[in-house]
Each structure stands twice: as C-alpha cells, then as structure tokens.
C-alpha cells in the first residue's frame, strides 16, 4: 500500500521568520545610530539638567486636598515650557554668533527666572508695607516662585483649622495684593511644629496642616474669586521645618502657612 505523503507545514519556514527579525533589528540599530549622530551630547545633558532643576514635584510627606489644579493643566504647562526653552535656545545661539553672549545658556535662563521673582517680590513687598503688614508676612525669593510666609498664630488658634475672626482682615488684604497674580500657579502649604496632635478631627499634624491650608484656599477662591484651576492647597505637617523644634521660638516659626506664587518663566 502506497504510503501517504506528509503535508508540508503551513506558513513560512522557521529560518525566514528569524531572518526577518534580524533585518528589522539591524534597521532599527542603524536608524538609532543615525539619530544619535545628529545630537550634541553636551547640550543634551545641559537640557536634561535644566529641566530637572526647573520642574518641581510635591515633596514627599505632603498631602493635597484641593478642588483646583492637579494634573489637568500639566500638558499646557509642558508645552509652554518647551516653547520657552526652544525660543531661548534660538535666541542664545543667535547672540553667541553675534558675540553678544558667552557662558552657559541655562545660567542665563536661571538668571532671568530669578529676576522675574525678584520683581514680583519687590511689588508684593511694597503693597505689604503700604497695608501695614510688613511685620506679619515674610517675603522669600527663589528662582521659580515668591513665597509669602505667614505665622499660623496670626491666622489660627492652637489645634484649630478655621480662620480666626480677626484673621479674616489679614487674609483679605493678602488676597487683594495677590489678585494681580490671579491666573498664575499659586500653592498654599500648611506647616506645623513637631508637637503631636490627636483629636477627633485631626489625627496628626499632616491633617491639621492640610485643613489650615485649605481654609486659606477656600477664602481666596470662594470670597476673593481666585481662579480655582490655578490654585491648590497641601499640608506638610512637621516635615519641612525652617527652625529647630527644640525651642518655643523655633516651634513658633515652624507653625506657618506658605503661599507660593510661581513666576511665568518657571514653567509651572
């Protein structure tokens, strides 16, 4: 009886699949080499370093309870930041060609950011003085933002997160001063000392600081009508002291509310 001939396996031979995979890998490898050949490695590292320096994230240990901005505007901020750095690179390159600028271009960017913050701080400081609040609010300048540092004792009673009646006037004046920056990214951060708290409403200092910051946030948004999409609140509790908690004076300095106003060049 004639033996039945075995059917040929369906599809391409196994070696052909392996060969096609190899060709694809080689193609990708040469495309990668070509793309890398057009990148200035030193400038790329400078861009990465600058981006890491100028984009900030919520510090560890913080919590947020805001109705306002979270991630929703991240794409637009990144687009603005990309456009800013692109234009900056073109301007600096032209300046270098014309002999007008020497040095690291990202130092120039940082200098412009700090100058912007200093101008904001000067204007805010003048308004605080004219309103008789220079001794109540400290103004601190950084590259990305201006911080208004308000001792929580001015705003809240011990262990309480609701604004004191006599603190409403203070927050109202601060709101009037900051109204010029409505639409800028504004972050309100609550801080406490390291004395433990455990009440029916606040189980720890993080919760207390969160609600205190949110009280300020609510007043600015609901009463002063700040744009809720560009303002947020958070609490750090005892995790970011500015003085030693070993003394009463140090603990008093650590109990505070910070209002950060990010400048337009920060990319935030």
CSV table of C-alpha atoms in Angstrom, one decimal, residues 4-148:
chain,number,residue,atom,x,y,z
A,4,UNK,CA,0.6,8.8,2.3
A,5,UNK,CA,2.9,11.7,1.7
A,6,UNK,CA,3.3,14.1,4.6
A,7,UNK,CA,1.8,17.5,4.2
A,8,UNK,CA,4.2,20.5,4.0
A,9,UNK,CA,4.0,22.7,7.1
A,10,UNK,CA,1.9,25.8,6.7
A,11,UNK,CA,3.4,29.3,6.7
A,12,UNK,CA,6.9,30.5,6.0
A,13,UNK,CA,9.9,28.4,7.0
A,14,UNK,CA,11.2,29.0,10.5
A,15,UNK,CA,14.5,30.4,9.3
A,16,UNK,CA,12.7,33.1,7.3
A,17,UNK,CA,11.0,34.5,10.5
A,18,UNK,CA,14.3,34.6,12.2
A,19,UNK,CA,15.9,36.3,9.3
A,20,UNK,CA,13.2,38.9,9.0
A,21,UNK,CA,13.5,39.7,12.8
A,22,UNK,CA,17.3,40.1,12.3
A,23,UNK,CA,16.8,42.5,9.4
A,24,UNK,CA,14.3,44.6,11.5
A,25,UNK,CA,16.7,44.8,14.4
A,26,UNK,CA,19.5,45.8,12.1
A,27,UNK,CA,17.3,48.5,10.5
A,28,UNK,CA,16.4,49.9,14.0
A,29,UNK,CA,20.0,49.8,15.0
A,30,UNK,CA,21.2,51.9,12.1
A,31,UNK,CA,18.3,54.3,12.4
A,32,UNK,CA,19.3,54.7,16.1
A,33,UNK,CA,22.9,55.3,15.1
A,34,UNK,CA,21.9,57.9,12.6
A,35,UNK,CA,19.6,59.8,15.0
A,36,UNK,CA,22.4,59.8,17.7
A,37,UNK,CA,24.9,61.2,15.3
A,38,UNK,CA,22.9,64.5,15.0
A,39,UNK,CA,22.7,65.1,18.8
A,40,UNK,CA,25.2,67.3,20.6
A,41,UNK,CA,25.7,65.2,23.8
A,42,UNK,CA,26.9,68.1,25.9
A,43,UNK,CA,23.9,70.3,25.0
A,44,UNK,CA,21.5,67.4,25.6
A,45,UNK,CA,22.9,66.9,29.1
A,46,UNK,CA,22.5,70.6,29.8
A,47,UNK,CA,18.9,70.5,28.7
A,48,UNK,CA,18.2,67.5,30.9
A,49,UNK,CA,19.9,69.2,33.9
A,50,UNK,CA,17.9,72.4,33.3
A,51,UNK,CA,14.6,70.5,33.0
A,52,UNK,CA,15.3,68.6,36.2
A,53,UNK,CA,16.1,71.9,38.0
A,54,UNK,CA,13.1,73.8,36.8
A,55,UNK,CA,10.3,71.2,37.1
A,56,UNK,CA,9.3,70.5,40.7
A,57,UNK,CA,7.0,67.9,42.2
A,58,UNK,CA,5.2,67.6,45.5
A,59,UNK,CA,7.7,66.9,48.3
A,60,UNK,CA,7.5,63.5,50.0
A,61,UNK,CA,5.3,63.5,53.1
A,62,UNK,CA,2.9,66.1,51.7
A,63,UNK,CA,-0.8,65.6,51.1
A,64,UNK,CA,-3.2,67.6,48.9
A,65,UNK,CA,-7.0,68.3,49.3
A,66,UNK,CA,-7.8,70.9,46.7
A,67,UNK,CA,-10.6,71.4,44.3
A,68,UNK,CA,-8.2,73.2,42.0
A,69,UNK,CA,-5.3,72.3,39.8
A,70,UNK,CA,-3.7,68.9,39.8
A,71,UNK,CA,-2.7,67.3,36.5
A,72,UNK,CA,-5.2,68.8,34.2
A,73,UNK,CA,-3.0,71.7,33.1
A,74,UNK,CA,0.2,69.7,33.0
A,75,UNK,CA,0.1,69.3,29.2
A,76,UNK,CA,-0.3,73.0,28.6
A,77,UNK,CA,2.5,73.9,31.1
A,78,UNK,CA,4.9,71.5,29.5
A,79,UNK,CA,4.0,72.9,26.0
A,80,UNK,CA,4.7,76.4,27.3
A,81,UNK,CA,8.0,75.2,28.8
A,82,UNK,CA,9.0,73.5,25.6
A,83,UNK,CA,8.3,76.7,23.6
A,84,UNK,CA,10.2,78.8,26.1
A,85,UNK,CA,13.3,76.6,26.0
A,86,UNK,CA,13.2,76.3,22.3
A,87,UNK,CA,13.0,80.1,21.8
A,88,UNK,CA,15.7,80.6,24.5
A,89,UNK,CA,18.0,78.2,22.6
A,90,UNK,CA,17.5,80.1,19.3
A,91,UNK,CA,18.0,83.5,20.9
A,92,UNK,CA,21.1,82.4,22.8
A,93,UNK,CA,22.5,80.8,19.6
A,94,UNK,CA,22.0,84.0,17.7
A,95,UNK,CA,23.5,86.0,20.5
A,96,UNK,CA,26.6,83.8,20.5
A,97,UNK,CA,27.0,84.1,16.8
A,98,UNK,CA,26.9,87.9,17.1
A,99,UNK,CA,29.3,87.9,20.0
A,100,UNK,CA,26.7,89.3,22.5
A,101,UNK,CA,26.6,86.4,24.9
A,102,UNK,CA,29.1,84.0,26.4
A,103,UNK,CA,28.7,81.2,29.0
A,104,UNK,CA,26.2,78.5,29.9
A,105,UNK,CA,22.8,79.4,28.3
A,106,UNK,CA,20.9,77.8,31.2
A,107,UNK,CA,22.6,80.1,33.7
A,108,UNK,CA,21.0,82.9,31.6
A,109,UNK,CA,17.6,81.2,32.0
A,110,UNK,CA,18.0,80.9,35.7
A,111,UNK,CA,19.1,84.5,36.0
A,112,UNK,CA,16.0,85.6,34.1
A,113,UNK,CA,13.8,83.5,36.3
A,114,UNK,CA,15.3,84.9,39.5
A,115,UNK,CA,15.0,88.4,38.1
A,116,UNK,CA,11.3,87.8,37.5
A,117,UNK,CA,10.8,86.5,41.0
A,118,UNK,CA,12.7,89.5,42.5
A,119,UNK,CA,10.5,91.9,40.6
A,120,UNK,CA,7.3,90.2,41.9
A,121,UNK,CA,8.7,90.1,45.4
A,122,UNK,CA,9.5,93.9,45.2
A,123,UNK,CA,6.0,94.7,44.1
A,124,UNK,CA,4.4,92.5,46.7
A,125,UNK,CA,6.7,93.9,49.4
A,126,UNK,CA,5.7,97.5,48.6
A,127,UNK,CA,2.0,96.5,48.9
A,128,UNK,CA,2.5,94.8,52.2
A,129,UNK,CA,4.3,97.9,53.6
A,130,UNK,CA,1.5,100.2,52.4
A,131,UNK,CA,-1.0,98.0,54.1
A,132,UNK,CA,0.9,97.9,57.3
A,133,UNK,CA,1.6,94.1,57.0
A,134,UNK,CA,5.4,94.1,56.6
A,135,UNK,CA,5.8,92.6,60.1
A,136,UNK,CA,3.2,89.9,59.6
A,137,UNK,CA,4.4,88.4,56.3
A,138,UNK,CA,7.9,87.4,55.3
A,139,UNK,CA,8.6,87.5,51.5
A,140,UNK,CA,11.1,85.0,50.3
A,141,UNK,CA,12.5,84.8,46.7
A,142,UNK,CA,13.5,81.7,44.8
A,143,UNK,CA,14.2,81.0,41.2
A,144,UNK,CA,10.8,79.6,40.5
A,145,UNK,CA,8.5,81.4,42.9
A,146,UNK,CA,7.9,84.0,45.6
A,147,UNK,CA,6.8,82.7,49.0
A,148,UNK,CA,4.7,84.6,51.5
